[in-house]
PDB file of C-alpha atoms in Angstrom:
ATOM      1  CA  ASP A  18     -26.007 -37.788  10.643  1.00 47.00           C
ATOM      2  CA  GLU A  19     -28.815 -36.448   8.455  1.00 53.00           C
ATOM      3  CA  ASN A  20     -28.218 -32.841   9.491  1.00 51.00           C
ATOM      4  CA  VAL A  21     -24.580 -32.964   8.451  1.00 54.00           C
ATOM      5  CA  LEU A  22     -25.411 -34.377   5.025  1.00 58.00           C
ATOM      6  CA  ASN A  23     -28.190 -31.849   4.332  1.00 63.00           C
ATOM      7  CA  VAL A  24     -26.090 -28.759   4.998  1.00 61.00           C
ATOM      8  CA  PRO A  25     -25.877 -26.596   1.857  1.00 65.00           C
ATOM      9  CA  PRO A  26     -22.350 -25.968   0.603  1.00 69.00           C
ATOM     10  CA  SER A  27     -20.689 -22.659   1.311  1.00 68.00           C
ATOM     11  CA  PRO A  28     -20.626 -20.184  -1.571  1.00 64.00           C
ATOM     12  CA  PRO A  29     -17.284 -19.951  -3.357  1.00 66.00           C
ATOM     13  CA  PRO A  30     -15.018 -17.225  -1.981  1.00 63.00           C
ATOM     14  CA  GLN A  31     -14.857 -14.097  -4.075  1.00 64.00           C
ATOM     15  CA  HIS A  32     -11.461 -13.101  -2.732  1.00 62.00           C
ATOM     16  CA  ASN A  33      -9.063 -14.052   0.019  1.00 61.00           C
ATOM     17  CA  THR A  34      -8.432 -11.596   2.809  1.00 61.00           C
ATOM     18  CA  VAL A  35      -5.047 -10.910   4.364  1.00 61.00           C
ATOM     19  CA  LEU A  36      -4.679  -9.132   7.705  1.00 61.00           C
ATOM     20  CA  SER A  37      -1.803  -6.706   7.956  1.00 64.00           C
ATOM     21  CA  PRO A  38      -0.718  -4.529  10.890  1.00 64.00           C
ATOM     22  CA  VAL A  39      -1.455  -0.810  10.679  1.00 63.00           C
ATOM     23  CA  ARG A  40      -1.283   2.080  13.090  1.00 62.00           C
ATOM     24  CA  ASP A  41      -4.518   3.424  14.552  1.00 60.00           C
ATOM     25  CA  ASN A  42      -4.485   7.090  13.523  1.00 59.00           C
ATOM     26  CA  THR A  43      -7.706   7.832  15.416  1.00 60.00           C
ATOM     27  CA  ILE A  44      -5.859   7.896  18.738  1.00 56.00           C
ATOM     28  CA  ALA A  45      -4.005  11.130  19.329  1.00 54.00           C
ATOM     29  CA  THR A  46      -0.438  10.795  20.512  1.00 51.00           C
ATOM     30  CA  HIS A  47       0.071  12.864  23.613  1.00 51.00           C
ATOM     31  CA  GLY A  48       3.237  14.091  25.183  1.00 52.00           C
ATOM     32  CA  PRO A  49       3.710  14.311  28.925  1.00 53.00           C
ATOM     33  CA  GLU A  50       0.618  15.200  30.930  1.00 56.00           C
ATOM     34  CA  THR A  51       0.309  18.803  32.083  1.00 57.00           C
ATOM     35  CA  ASP A  52      -1.519  20.159  35.079  1.00 58.00           C
ATOM     36  CA  SER A  53      -4.196  22.554  33.837  1.00 60.00           C
ATOM     37  CA  ARG A  54      -3.921  24.597  37.022  1.00 62.00           C
ATOM     38  CA  ASP A  55      -0.321  25.688  36.547  1.00 62.00           C
ATOM     39  CA  GLY A  56       0.704  24.312  33.140  1.00 58.00           C
ATOM     40  CA  ARG A  57       3.562  22.302  34.631  1.00 58.00           C
ATOM     41  CA  GLU A  58       4.379  18.772  33.551  1.00 58.00           C
ATOM     42  CA  THR A  59       2.971  16.084  35.812  1.00 55.00           C
ATOM     43  CA  SER A  60       4.498  12.704  36.413  1.00 53.00           C
ATOM     44  CA  VAL A  61       4.165   9.555  38.443  1.00 50.00           C
ATOM     45  CA  SER A  62       6.780   9.986  41.113  1.00 50.00           C
ATOM     46  CA  SER A  63       7.673   8.892  44.596  1.00 47.00           C
ATOM     47  CA  ASP A  64       9.432  10.346  47.580  1.00 53.00           C
ATOM     48  CA  GLU A  65      11.743   7.346  47.515  1.00 51.00           C
ATOM     49  CA  GLU A  66      15.060   8.069  45.817  1.00 54.00           C
ATOM     50  CA  ASP A  67      15.372   4.666  44.126  1.00 54.00           C
ATOM     51  CA  VAL A  68      12.040   4.974  42.234  1.00 50.00           C
ATOM     52  CA  GLU A  69      12.301   6.516  38.786  1.00 50.00           C
ATOM     53  CA  ALA A  70       9.798   9.258  37.918  1.00 51.00           C
ATOM     54  CA  LEU A  71       7.858   8.546  34.730  1.00 50.00           C
ATOM     55  CA  THR A  72       7.369  11.641  32.609  1.00 51.00           C
ATOM     56  CA  GLU A  73       7.004  10.303  29.057  1.00 48.00           C
ATOM     57  CA  ARG A  74       4.527   7.933  27.520  1.00 50.00           C
ATOM     58  CA  ARG A  75       6.015   4.923  25.831  1.00 49.00           C
ATOM     59  CA  THR A  76       4.550   4.674  22.347  1.00 49.00           C
ATOM     60  CA  GLY A  77       6.739   1.776  21.233  1.00 53.00           C
ATOM     61  CA  LYS A  78       4.691  -0.793  23.141  1.00 54.00           C
ATOM     62  CA  ARG A  79       1.265   0.157  21.805  1.00 54.00           C
ATOM     63  CA  PRO A  80      -0.669  -2.709  20.223  1.00 56.00           C
ATOM     64  CA  GLN A  81      -0.804  -2.753  16.461  1.00 59.00           C
ATOM     65  CA  PHE A  82      -4.240  -2.855  14.884  1.00 60.00           C
ATOM     66  CA  LYS A  83      -5.162  -5.055  11.940  1.00 62.00           C
ATOM     67  CA  GLN A  84      -6.616  -3.934   8.622  1.00 63.00           C
ATOM     68  CA  GLU A  85      -8.103  -6.252   6.014  1.00 65.00           C
ATOM     69  CA  THR A  86      -6.645  -6.084   2.499  1.00 63.00           C
ATOM     70  CA  PRO A  87      -7.594  -8.337  -0.428  1.00 62.00           C
ATOM     71  CA  ALA A  88      -4.923 -10.819  -1.516  1.00 61.00           C
ATOM     72  CA  ASP A  89      -3.630 -11.108  -5.070  1.00 61.00           C
ATOM     73  CA  ASN A  90      -4.439 -14.827  -5.322  1.00 59.00           C
ATOM     74  CA  ALA A  91      -8.223 -14.309  -5.325  1.00 57.00           C
ATOM     75  CA  GLY A  92      -8.915 -16.711  -8.195  1.00 63.00           C
ATOM     76  CA  GLN A  93      -6.942 -19.655  -6.782  1.00 66.00           C
ATOM     77  CA  PRO A  94      -9.164 -22.229  -5.049  1.00 71.00           C
ATOM     78  CA  ALA A  95      -7.838 -23.926  -1.939  1.00 75.00           C
ATOM     79  CA  THR A  96      -6.969 -27.571  -2.514  1.00 81.00           C
ATOM     80  CA  LEU A  97      -7.319 -30.109   0.281  1.00 81.00           C
ATOM     81  CA  ALA A  98      -6.264 -33.739   0.335  1.00 86.00           C
ATOM     82  CA  ASN A  99      -8.891 -36.370   1.121  1.00 89.00           C
ATOM     83  CA  SER A 100      -7.183 -37.052   4.453  1.00 90.00           C
ATOM     84  CA  GLU A 101      -7.442 -33.351   5.363  1.00 89.00           C
ATOM     85  CA  ILE A 102     -11.133 -33.310   4.464  1.00 91.00           C
ATOM     86  CA  ALA A 103     -11.733 -36.474   6.509  1.00 92.00           C
ATOM     87  CA  ALA A 104      -9.912 -34.943   9.493  1.00 92.00           C
ATOM     88  CA  LEU A 105     -11.972 -31.767   9.151  1.00 93.00           C
ATOM     89  CA  ILE A 106     -15.241 -33.722   9.035  1.00 94.00           C
ATOM     90  CA  ALA A 107     -14.195 -35.747  12.095  1.00 94.00           C
ATOM     91  CA  ALA A 108     -13.346 -32.556  13.990  1.00 95.00           C
ATOM     92  CA  LEU A 109     -16.676 -31.002  13.016  1.00 95.00           C
ATOM     93  CA  LYS A 110     -18.568 -34.097  14.179  1.00 95.00           C
ATOM     94  CA  GLN A 111     -16.693 -34.033  17.479  1.00 96.00           C
ATOM     95  CA  THR A 112     -17.512 -30.344  17.909  1.00 95.00           C
ATOM     96  CA  THR A 113     -21.177 -30.980  17.086  1.00 95.00           C
ATOM     97  CA  GLU A 114     -21.351 -33.804  19.633  1.00 95.00           C
ATOM     98  CA  ALA A 115     -19.706 -31.634  22.285  1.00 95.00           C
ATOM     99  CA  MET A 116     -22.139 -28.783  21.590  1.00 96.00           C
ATOM    100  CA  GLN A 117     -25.115 -31.154  21.784  1.00 95.00           C
ATOM    101  CA  ALA A 118     -23.858 -32.570  25.096  1.00 95.00           C
ATOM    102  CA  GLN A 119     -23.400 -29.038  26.436  1.00 95.00           C
ATOM    103  CA  GLY A 120     -26.952 -28.200  25.334  1.00 95.00           C
ATOM    104  CA  ARG A 121     -28.287 -31.262  27.153  1.00 95.00           C
ATOM    105  CA  ARG A 122     -26.408 -30.279  30.322  1.00 95.00           C
ATOM    106  CA  LEU A 123     -27.805 -26.743  30.121  1.00 95.00           C
ATOM    107  CA  ASP A 124     -31.330 -28.111  29.636  1.00 95.00           C
ATOM    108  CA  GLU A 125     -30.929 -30.378  32.676  1.00 95.00           C
ATOM    109  CA  GLN A 126     -29.600 -27.501  34.741  1.00 95.00           C
ATOM    110  CA  SER A 127     -32.489 -25.266  33.666  1.00 94.00           C
ATOM    111  CA  GLU A 128     -34.963 -27.987  34.662  1.00 95.00           C
ATOM    112  CA  ARG A 129     -33.329 -28.302  38.106  1.00 94.00           C
ATOM    113  CA  ILE A 130     -33.466 -24.541  38.614  1.00 94.00           C
ATOM    114  CA  ALA A 131     -37.116 -24.445  37.529  1.00 94.00           C
ATOM    115  CA  ALA A 132     -37.921 -27.261  39.980  1.00 94.00           C
ATOM    116  CA  LEU A 133     -36.377 -25.269  42.836  1.00 92.00           C
ATOM    117  CA  GLU A 134     -38.461 -22.174  42.121  1.00 86.00           C
TER     118      GLU A 134
END
């Protein structure tokens, strides 16, 4: 394909980036909810005896957020074997062909819709 061969190379990376989990300090941690009318603690409860009333928020199951931090190995270029490069090129060609086929299907569908209008 001409388009694949004429693609300019990507610029060399200036540094690698590593994602590490961090806590989101912008979200305030709240205790049990209180009713502003009487100041008493509110909870999810039921009249059924076998249902436990929930009065505390569980902070242990909150999702962890990611923060980017530069890696120490910034000057080390990634090395790929020829077989890895060939596999990557094959995967890219397959993706390109799939995208082109999807584009053709969308064009055909648009033409059918336009013909109905």
